[in-house]
Amino acid sequence: MTDTFLSATPPAPIRQRAARDLTRRARWKPAEILFWLCAAASFFLLPDQHLLLSEIVILGLFALSLDLIIGYAGVVTLGHGAFFGLGAYVAGLTSIHLTAEPLTGLALAALAAAALGLATGPLLLLRASDLTRLMVTLGVAMLLYEAANKASWLTGGADGLQGVMIDPLLGRFEFDLFGTTAYGYCLIVTFVLTLIARRIVTSPYGLSLRAIRDNALRARSMGIPVGPRLLAIYAFSALIAGIAGALLTQTTMFVSLDVLAFHRSADVLLVLVLGGVGYLYGGLIGAVAFKLLQDWFSALTPQYWMFWMGLVLLVVVLIGRDRIQTLPRTLMRRLHAEGRA
Amino acid sequence: MSAALQTINLEKRFGGLVATNKVSLVLEHGARHALIGPNGAGKTTFVNLLTGVLPTDGGRILLDGEDVTARSQIQRARLGLGRTFQINQLFAAMTPVESIGLAVSERMGGGGDIWRRLGSRRDILSEIAELVERFRLTDVMDQPTRALPYGKQRLLEIALALAGNPRVLLLDEPAAGVPEAERGELLETLAELPRDVSILLIEHDMDLVFSFAERITVLVNGTHFAEGSVAEIMADARVQEVYLGSDEHA
């Protein structure tokens, strides 16, 4: 319609500037490369910590899945543990009843969690206030917990699912007692999923999610189908959470009702807030910080580590992550200024 | 040929208050039509009914002859009904390039691509560059929207609506709150909007209405009060009384 209006030859330098601005977020930053180099190095340099590191990376992947909906789509939840727990049970049941091959279990867990996300996601869209979303997600997680508790013929109920055995990965790498295969497996799966998530959040679809988060009214008036877009990321986020749950089952060869407990959903939110929302690495960094702090605090005061954890959380939230991150730079600048004065 | 946009006996009530009282209005193709009225006349309610933000209580809305009364906000936008907001509704954390790029790619059907890289489509980049220049946003194109001067945000507000390539554009008080120094730029941009877009201007600012509009509808207490050319409305004693007169006293 406005062909005449837009057909004038666009000025090339402006187009280049626009292209630069649009590709800015997808460019690899040195800190990102450093992060993954450190992760790879940890595999070789900390062989006696592989069990703890597996735990960390699983928690980090779980928190990353949460970041996709909270950080990028602005949808809050208190029940993300439902997808984690479902993934954990599906992986366990697959190994007992179907096949002990780990990648099949991982895929089935992912599909099951994504399906649950697709099924329960519309509940979040009906009344799009934060409070209803918190309650709906919490409710879904509670339903699932009690269902798993009740269906003890399938899940083992409160005793947990016994007899999970996992075949060697790719038929070659046996899951060992030291967690070396487990850690390598978790790390690679997490890396691949992070790459995929990164690609998605820097795509036009990812841009539309940020727009919906910033201003859903405007997004609607621009003709962006808000509901389907949110539903898609919710299901994808559920898929990743399900994979994280499956990794936990496969690396510990055990599933208990604990995977569906409320504290899972609360912890993962805490981890994400610790690491920072909305830049994809917050979950992974938060998981490292969370586990290290937990270790440190419980060594200092075994009974009161929760107290210190709570204090750290308050400080992080009240001061704001932005200010904490820019603190070193601000200090340097002030020192420089004083040195010159 | 049917009108670009038409309402037939459009109604909206909030409890006992009749906000829109059987309003029938015809927006011709290529129109520069202003909708004016004193505060509380129901102008913004009318826009919200047209765009589907509020459901109607009666009457019909036709977009290019097609009945869109039952269509959602999103569907109407996709059918070519664009709007700007009286209070800026922008994406604060995004740059003008990203915001406009989003609007353009959504219209071209590429908004749901999950695997394509941003900035990889030349046709979209060209349109972004064109719009950025047209709306005098070149200097600030890669800065976060929240850091833009108010006048530039106002321009972006209109650029976003136009990026969707609307057939009908509803401008809800585009000059509201723009400081004097940035006003000229805004008025020039409005004057240069493409002629094939039919525009309904909802405005308080009489200078802008008289310079921009060719036809004026006056809304009073939710009721269609008067309609005519600019000269007719200026000469209408009743309009003088209820609107222009009271405005001078305010």
GROMACS .gro file of N, CA, C and O in nm, chain A residues 226-274:
model
  196
  226VAL      N    1  -0.014  -1.286   2.060
  226VAL     CA    2   0.051  -1.295   2.191
  226VAL      C    3   0.035  -1.434   2.254
  226VAL      O    4   0.133  -1.494   2.300
  227GLY      N    5  -0.088  -1.488   2.252
  227GLY     CA    6  -0.112  -1.616   2.317
  227GLY      C    7  -0.027  -1.729   2.262
  227GLY      O    8   0.049  -1.791   2.337
  228PRO      N    9  -0.035  -1.758   2.132
  228PRO     CA   10   0.046  -1.866   2.076
  228PRO      C   11   0.197  -1.848   2.097
  228PRO      O   12   0.269  -1.945   2.122
  229ARG      N   13   0.241  -1.722   2.090
  229ARG     CA   14   0.385  -1.699   2.109
  229ARG      C   15   0.428  -1.737   2.251
  229ARG      O   16   0.532  -1.798   2.272
  230LEU      N   17   0.346  -1.699   2.350
  230LEU     CA   18   0.380  -1.732   2.489
  230LEU      C   19   0.369  -1.882   2.513
  230LEU      O   20   0.453  -1.941   2.582
  231LEU      N   21   0.267  -1.942   2.454
  231LEU     CA   22   0.248  -2.085   2.472
  231LEU      C   23   0.369  -2.163   2.419
  231LEU      O   24   0.416  -2.258   2.480
  232ALA      N   25   0.420  -2.120   2.304
  232ALA     CA   26   0.533  -2.190   2.242
  232ALA      C   27   0.656  -2.185   2.333
  232ALA      O   28   0.723  -2.287   2.354
  233ILE      N   29   0.686  -2.069   2.389
  233ILE     CA   30   0.807  -2.061   2.473
  233ILE      C   31   0.784  -2.135   2.604
  233ILE      O   32   0.876  -2.193   2.661
  234TYR      N   33   0.659  -2.136   2.650
  234TYR     CA   34   0.628  -2.208   2.774
  234TYR      C   35   0.654  -2.358   2.754
  234TYR      O   36   0.716  -2.424   2.837
  235ALA      N   37   0.609  -2.409   2.640
  235ALA     CA   38   0.630  -2.552   2.611
  235ALA      C   39   0.778  -2.582   2.593
  235ALA      O   40   0.828  -2.685   2.640
  236PHE      N   41   0.849  -2.492   2.527
  236PHE     CA   42   0.993  -2.515   2.508
  236PHE      C   43   1.067  -2.513   2.642
  236PHE      O   44   1.156  -2.593   2.667
  237SER      N   45   1.027  -2.419   2.726
  237SER     CA   46   1.087  -2.409   2.858
  237SER      C   47   1.058  -2.537   2.938
  237SER      O   48   1.147  -2.591   3.007
  238ALA      N   49   0.935  -2.587   2.927
  238ALA     CA   50   0.898  -2.711   2.995
  238ALA      C   51   0.983  -2.826   2.944
  238ALA      O   52   1.029  -2.911   3.021
  239LEU      N   53   1.005  -2.828   2.813
  239LEU     CA   54   1.086  -2.933   2.751
  239LEU      C   55   1.226  -2.936   2.813
  239LEU      O   56   1.278  -3.041   2.850
  240ILE      N   57   1.287  -2.820   2.828
  240ILE     CA   58   1.422  -2.815   2.884
  240ILE      C   59   1.420  -2.856   3.031
  240ILE      O   60   1.506  -2.931   3.078
  241ALA      N   61   1.317  -2.811   3.104
  241ALA     CA   62   1.307  -2.849   3.245
  241ALA      C   63   1.293  -3.002   3.255
  241ALA      O   64   1.352  -3.064   3.345
  242GLY      N   65   1.216  -3.060   3.163
  242GLY     CA   66   1.199  -3.205   3.162
  242GLY      C   67   1.331  -3.277   3.137
  242GLY      O   68   1.361  -3.380   3.200
  243ILE      N   69   1.411  -3.222   3.048
  243ILE     CA   70   1.543  -3.281   3.021
  243ILE      C   71   1.631  -3.272   3.146
  243ILE      O   72   1.702  -3.367   3.181
  244ALA      N   73   1.624  -3.159   3.214
  244ALA     CA   74   1.704  -3.143   3.337
  244ALA      C   75   1.663  -3.250   3.439
  244ALA      O   76   1.749  -3.314   3.502
  245GLY      N   77   1.532  -3.273   3.452
  245GLY     CA   78   1.484  -3.375   3.543
  245GLY      C   79   1.533  -3.513   3.502
  245GLY      O   80   1.576  -3.593   3.586
  246ALA      N   81   1.529  -3.541   3.371
  246ALA     CA   82   1.574  -3.671   3.321
  246ALA      C   83   1.722  -3.690   3.349
  246ALA      O   84   1.766  -3.800   3.385
  247LEU      N   85   1.800  -3.584   3.334
  247LEU     CA   86   1.944  -3.595   3.362
  247LEU      C   87   1.966  -3.632   3.508
  247LEU      O   88   2.054  -3.713   3.541
  248LEU      N   89   1.886  -3.575   3.597
  248LEU     CA   90   1.900  -3.607   3.740
  248LEU      C   91   1.874  -3.757   3.763
  248LEU      O   92   1.952  -3.825   3.830
  249THR      N   93   1.765  -3.807   3.704
  249THR     CA   94   1.733  -3.949   3.719
  249THR      C   95   1.845  -4.037   3.665
  249THR      O   96   1.890  -4.131   3.731
  250GLN      N   97   1.890  -4.003   3.546
  250GLN     CA   98   1.987  -4.091   3.479
  250GLN      C   99   2.124  -4.088   3.547
  250GLN      O  100   2.195  -4.187   3.546
  251THR      N  101   2.159  -3.975   3.606
  251THR     CA  102   2.292  -3.968   3.668
  251THR      C  103   2.290  -4.018   3.812
  251THR      O  104   2.392  -4.055   3.866
  252THR      N  105   2.171  -4.017   3.878
  252THR     CA  106   2.165  -4.069   4.015
  252THR      C  107   2.100  -4.206   4.021
  252THR      O  108   2.105  -4.273   4.124
  253MET      N  109   2.038  -4.250   3.911
  253MET     CA  110   1.968  -4.378   3.900
  253MET      C  111   1.865  -4.397   4.010
  253MET      O  112   1.851  -4.506   4.068
  254PHE      N  113   1.796  -4.291   4.040
  254PHE     CA  114   1.693  -4.298   4.143
  254PHE      C  115   1.595  -4.181   4.123
  254PHE      O  116   1.635  -4.073   4.081
  255VAL      N  117   1.468  -4.206   4.148
  255VAL     CA  118   1.369  -4.097   4.147
  255VAL      C  119   1.286  -4.106   4.273
  255VAL      O  120   1.238  -4.213   4.308
  256SER      N  121   1.272  -3.995   4.343
  256SER     CA  122   1.182  -3.994   4.458
  256SER      C  123   1.082  -3.881   4.441
  256SER      O  124   1.097  -3.795   4.354
  257LEU      N  125   0.981  -3.881   4.524
  257LEU     CA  126   0.878  -3.776   4.518
  257LEU      C  127   0.937  -3.637   4.533
  257LEU      O  128   0.878  -3.537   4.490
  258ASP      N  129   1.057  -3.632   4.592
  258ASP     CA  130   1.126  -3.506   4.614
  258ASP      C  131   1.142  -3.424   4.484
  258ASP      O  132   1.144  -3.301   4.489
  259VAL      N  133   1.149  -3.493   4.369
  259VAL     CA  134   1.168  -3.418   4.244
  259VAL      C  135   1.047  -3.330   4.213
  259VAL      O  136   1.057  -3.235   4.135
  260LEU      N  137   0.932  -3.364   4.272
  260LEU     CA  138   0.811  -3.285   4.244
  260LEU      C  139   0.777  -3.191   4.359
  260LEU      O  140   0.676  -3.122   4.356
  261ALA      N  141   0.862  -3.189   4.463
  261ALA     CA  142   0.831  -3.110   4.582
  261ALA      C  143   0.838  -2.961   4.553
  261ALA      O  144   0.907  -2.917   4.460
  262PHE      N  145   0.766  -2.884   4.634
  262PHE     CA  146   0.758  -2.740   4.612
  262PHE      C  147   0.895  -2.673   4.615
  262PHE      O  148   0.921  -2.579   4.541
  263HIS      N  149   0.984  -2.725   4.702
  263HIS     CA  150   1.112  -2.656   4.716
  263HIS      C  151   1.193  -2.654   4.586
  263HIS      O  152   1.275  -2.566   4.565
  264ARG      N  153   1.166  -2.750   4.497
  264ARG     CA  154   1.235  -2.749   4.367
  264ARG      C  155   1.202  -2.621   4.291
  264ARG      O  156   1.287  -2.553   4.236
  265SER      N  157   1.072  -2.591   4.286
  265SER     CA  158   1.027  -2.472   4.214
  265SER      C  159   1.080  -2.345   4.279
  265SER      O  160   1.116  -2.249   4.212
  266ALA      N  161   1.083  -2.346   4.413
  266ALA     CA  162   1.129  -2.227   4.485
  266ALA      C  163   1.280  -2.210   4.469
  266ALA      O  164   1.327  -2.100   4.440
  267ASP      N  165   1.353  -2.321   4.484
  267ASP     CA  166   1.499  -2.314   4.471
  267ASP      C  167   1.542  -2.262   4.335
  267ASP      O  168   1.632  -2.180   4.324
  268VAL      N  169   1.475  -2.312   4.232
  268VAL     CA  170   1.519  -2.277   4.097
  268VAL      C  171   1.494  -2.128   4.071
  268VAL      O  172   1.573  -2.060   4.004
  269LEU      N  173   1.389  -2.075   4.132
  269LEU     CA  174   1.362  -1.933   4.120
  269LEU      C  175   1.471  -1.853   4.191
  269LEU      O  176   1.522  -1.752   4.141
  270LEU      N  177   1.508  -1.903   4.309
  270LEU     CA  178   1.614  -1.839   4.387
  270LEU      C  179   1.745  -1.838   4.308
  270LEU      O  180   1.815  -1.736   4.299
  271VAL      N  181   1.777  -1.953   4.249
  271VAL     CA  182   1.899  -1.966   4.170
  271VAL      C  183   1.900  -1.865   4.056
  271VAL      O  184   1.999  -1.796   4.031
  272LEU      N  185   1.788  -1.854   3.988
  272LEU     CA  186   1.779  -1.764   3.873
  272LEU      C  187   1.795  -1.618   3.916
  272LEU      O  188   1.865  -1.540   3.852
  273VAL      N  189   1.731  -1.584   4.027
  273VAL     CA  190   1.741  -1.445   4.074
  273VAL      C  191   1.884  -1.415   4.119
  273VAL      O  192   1.937  -1.306   4.093
  274LEU      N  193   1.949  -1.513   4.184
  274LEU     CA  194   2.088  -1.496   4.224
  274LEU      C  195   2.176  -1.466   4.102
  274LEU      O  196   2.259  -1.377   4.105
   0.00000   0.00000   0.00000
